[in-house]
CSV table of C-alpha atoms in Angstrom, one decimal:
chain,number,residue,atom,x,y,z
A,20,MET,CA,200.8,-44.9,-36.5
A,21,PHE,CA,197.4,-46.0,-35.3
A,22,GLU,CA,197.9,-49.6,-34.2
A,23,THR,CA,194.5,-49.8,-32.4
A,24,ILE,CA,191.4,-47.7,-33.3
A,25,LEU,CA,188.5,-47.7,-30.9
A,26,PHE,CA,185.1,-46.8,-32.5
A,27,PRO,CA,182.3,-46.4,-29.9
A,28,VAL,CA,178.8,-46.5,-31.3
A,29,ASP,CA,175.3,-45.9,-30.1
A,30,ARG,CA,171.9,-45.7,-31.7
A,31,SER,CA,172.3,-42.1,-32.9
A,32,ARG,CA,172.9,-41.4,-36.6
A,33,GLU,CA,175.8,-39.2,-35.6
A,34,ALA,CA,177.6,-42.1,-34.0
A,35,TRP,CA,177.8,-43.9,-37.3
A,36,GLU,CA,178.9,-40.9,-39.4
A,37,PRO,CA,182.6,-41.7,-38.9
A,38,SER,CA,182.3,-45.3,-40.1
A,39,GLN,CA,183.7,-44.6,-43.6
A,40,LEU,CA,186.6,-42.7,-42.1
A,41,VAL,CA,187.2,-45.5,-39.6
A,42,LEU,CA,187.3,-48.0,-42.4
A,43,GLU,CA,189.8,-45.9,-44.4
A,44,LEU,CA,192.0,-45.4,-41.4
A,45,VAL,CA,192.0,-49.1,-40.5
A,46,GLN,CA,192.9,-50.0,-44.1
A,47,GLN,CA,195.5,-47.3,-44.5
A,48,TYR,CA,197.3,-48.1,-41.2
A,49,ASN,CA,196.5,-51.8,-41.1
A,50,SER,CA,195.0,-51.1,-37.6
A,51,ARG,CA,193.2,-53.3,-35.2
A,52,LEU,CA,189.6,-52.2,-34.9
A,53,VAL,CA,187.7,-52.3,-31.6
A,54,LEU,CA,184.0,-51.7,-31.9
A,55,LEU,CA,182.4,-50.6,-28.6
A,56,SER,CA,178.8,-50.3,-27.4
A,57,VAL,CA,178.1,-49.0,-23.9
A,58,VAL,CA,174.7,-49.8,-22.5
A,59,ALA,CA,172.6,-49.3,-19.4
A,60,ASP,CA,172.1,-52.2,-17.0
A,61,ASP,CA,168.9,-53.6,-18.3
A,62,ALA,CA,167.8,-56.3,-20.8
A,63,GLU,CA,166.4,-53.9,-23.4
A,64,SER,CA,169.6,-51.9,-23.5
A,65,ALA,CA,171.7,-55.0,-23.7
A,66,ALA,CA,169.6,-56.3,-26.6
A,67,ALA,CA,169.9,-52.9,-28.4
A,68,GLY,CA,173.7,-52.9,-27.8
A,69,ALA,CA,174.1,-56.4,-29.2
A,70,GLU,CA,172.1,-55.3,-32.3
A,71,LEU,CA,174.3,-52.3,-32.8
A,72,LEU,CA,177.4,-54.4,-32.6
A,73,ASP,CA,176.0,-56.9,-35.1
A,74,LYS,CA,175.3,-54.0,-37.4
A,75,GLY,CA,178.9,-52.7,-37.0
A,76,ARG,CA,180.4,-56.2,-37.4
A,77,SER,CA,178.5,-56.7,-40.7
A,78,LEU,CA,179.4,-53.2,-42.0
A,79,PHE,CA,183.1,-53.7,-41.4
A,80,GLU,CA,183.3,-57.4,-42.4
A,81,SER,CA,181.6,-56.6,-45.7
A,82,GLN,CA,184.8,-54.5,-46.3
A,83,GLY,CA,187.2,-57.2,-45.2
A,84,ILE,CA,187.8,-55.8,-41.7
A,85,ILE,CA,187.2,-58.1,-38.7
A,86,PRO,CA,186.5,-55.9,-35.7
A,87,GLU,CA,186.9,-56.9,-32.1
A,88,ILE,CA,183.6,-56.5,-30.3
A,89,VAL,CA,183.3,-55.1,-26.8
A,90,GLU,CA,180.1,-54.4,-24.9
A,91,ARG,CA,180.1,-52.6,-21.6
A,92,GLN,CA,177.6,-51.3,-19.1
A,93,GLY,CA,177.9,-48.0,-17.3
A,94,ASN,CA,178.6,-44.4,-17.8
A,95,PRO,CA,179.6,-43.9,-21.5
A,96,PRO,CA,182.5,-41.5,-21.2
A,97,PHE,CA,184.1,-43.4,-18.5
A,98,ALA,CA,183.5,-46.8,-20.1
A,99,ILE,CA,184.9,-45.5,-23.5
A,100,CYS,CA,188.0,-44.3,-21.8
A,101,ASP,CA,188.4,-47.4,-19.7
A,102,VAL,CA,188.2,-49.6,-22.8
A,103,ALA,CA,190.6,-47.3,-24.7
A,104,ASP,CA,193.1,-47.9,-21.9
A,105,GLU,CA,192.5,-51.6,-21.7
A,106,VAL,CA,192.9,-52.3,-25.4
A,107,GLY,CA,195.8,-49.9,-25.8
A,108,ALA,CA,193.9,-47.7,-28.2
A,109,SER,CA,196.1,-45.3,-30.1
A,110,LEU,CA,193.0,-43.4,-31.4
A,111,ILE,CA,189.4,-43.0,-30.5
A,112,VAL,CA,187.1,-42.0,-33.5
A,113,MET,CA,183.6,-40.9,-32.6
A,114,GLY,CA,180.8,-38.8,-33.9
A,115,CYS,CA,179.1,-36.0,-32.0
A,116,ARG,CA,175.6,-34.5,-31.9
A,117,GLY,CA,176.8,-31.0,-31.1
A,118,ILE,CA,175.2,-30.6,-27.7
A,119,GLY,CA,178.6,-29.8,-26.2
A,120,LEU,CA,178.7,-26.6,-28.2
A,121,THR,CA,176.4,-24.9,-25.7
A,122,PRO,CA,177.4,-24.1,-22.1
A,123,GLU,CA,174.5,-26.2,-20.8
A,124,GLY,CA,175.4,-29.2,-23.0
A,125,ALA,CA,179.1,-29.2,-22.5
A,126,ALA,CA,178.8,-31.0,-19.2
A,127,GLU,CA,176.5,-33.6,-20.7
A,128,SER,CA,178.3,-34.2,-23.9
A,129,VAL,CA,179.8,-37.7,-24.1
A,130,THR,CA,182.2,-36.6,-26.8
A,131,ASN,CA,183.4,-33.6,-24.7
A,132,ARG,CA,183.9,-35.7,-21.7
A,133,VAL,CA,185.8,-38.4,-23.7
A,134,ILE,CA,188.1,-35.7,-25.1
A,135,ASN,CA,189.0,-34.6,-21.6
A,136,LEU,CA,189.4,-38.1,-20.1
A,137,ALA,CA,190.9,-40.1,-22.9
A,138,PRO,CA,194.3,-41.8,-22.6
A,139,CYS,CA,194.9,-41.2,-26.3
A,140,PRO,CA,194.0,-38.8,-29.1
A,141,VAL,CA,190.3,-38.5,-30.0
A,142,LEU,CA,189.2,-37.8,-33.6
A,143,VAL,CA,185.7,-36.2,-33.5
A,144,VAL,CA,183.7,-36.3,-36.7
A,145,PRO,CA,180.8,-33.7,-36.8
């Protein structure tokens, strides 16, 4: 059912909340896991993105899952949707911080924008 699962992460605690669910879905459906970090175009962001991806790789490899690692630069919602399209994602799983629940935050919410732009279903874990 879910051949390829895309799991975008950042430095927020909420981004990592779905990690156990992602692990269970990958195991249950024998899915390919793509771990994504989207960073700004500077050395500090790139180093932080690499650190995040190493953390994610270790987390999943300790459970017997070998994730594919993708790092992109740019606007997170667009980069997430572009990668989902490129890898043929059948599901994007992501956490949210809840800022999209207010009228002011809806336009800025990465999760909300991904939901509206994604080429596949998006599972949001609060």
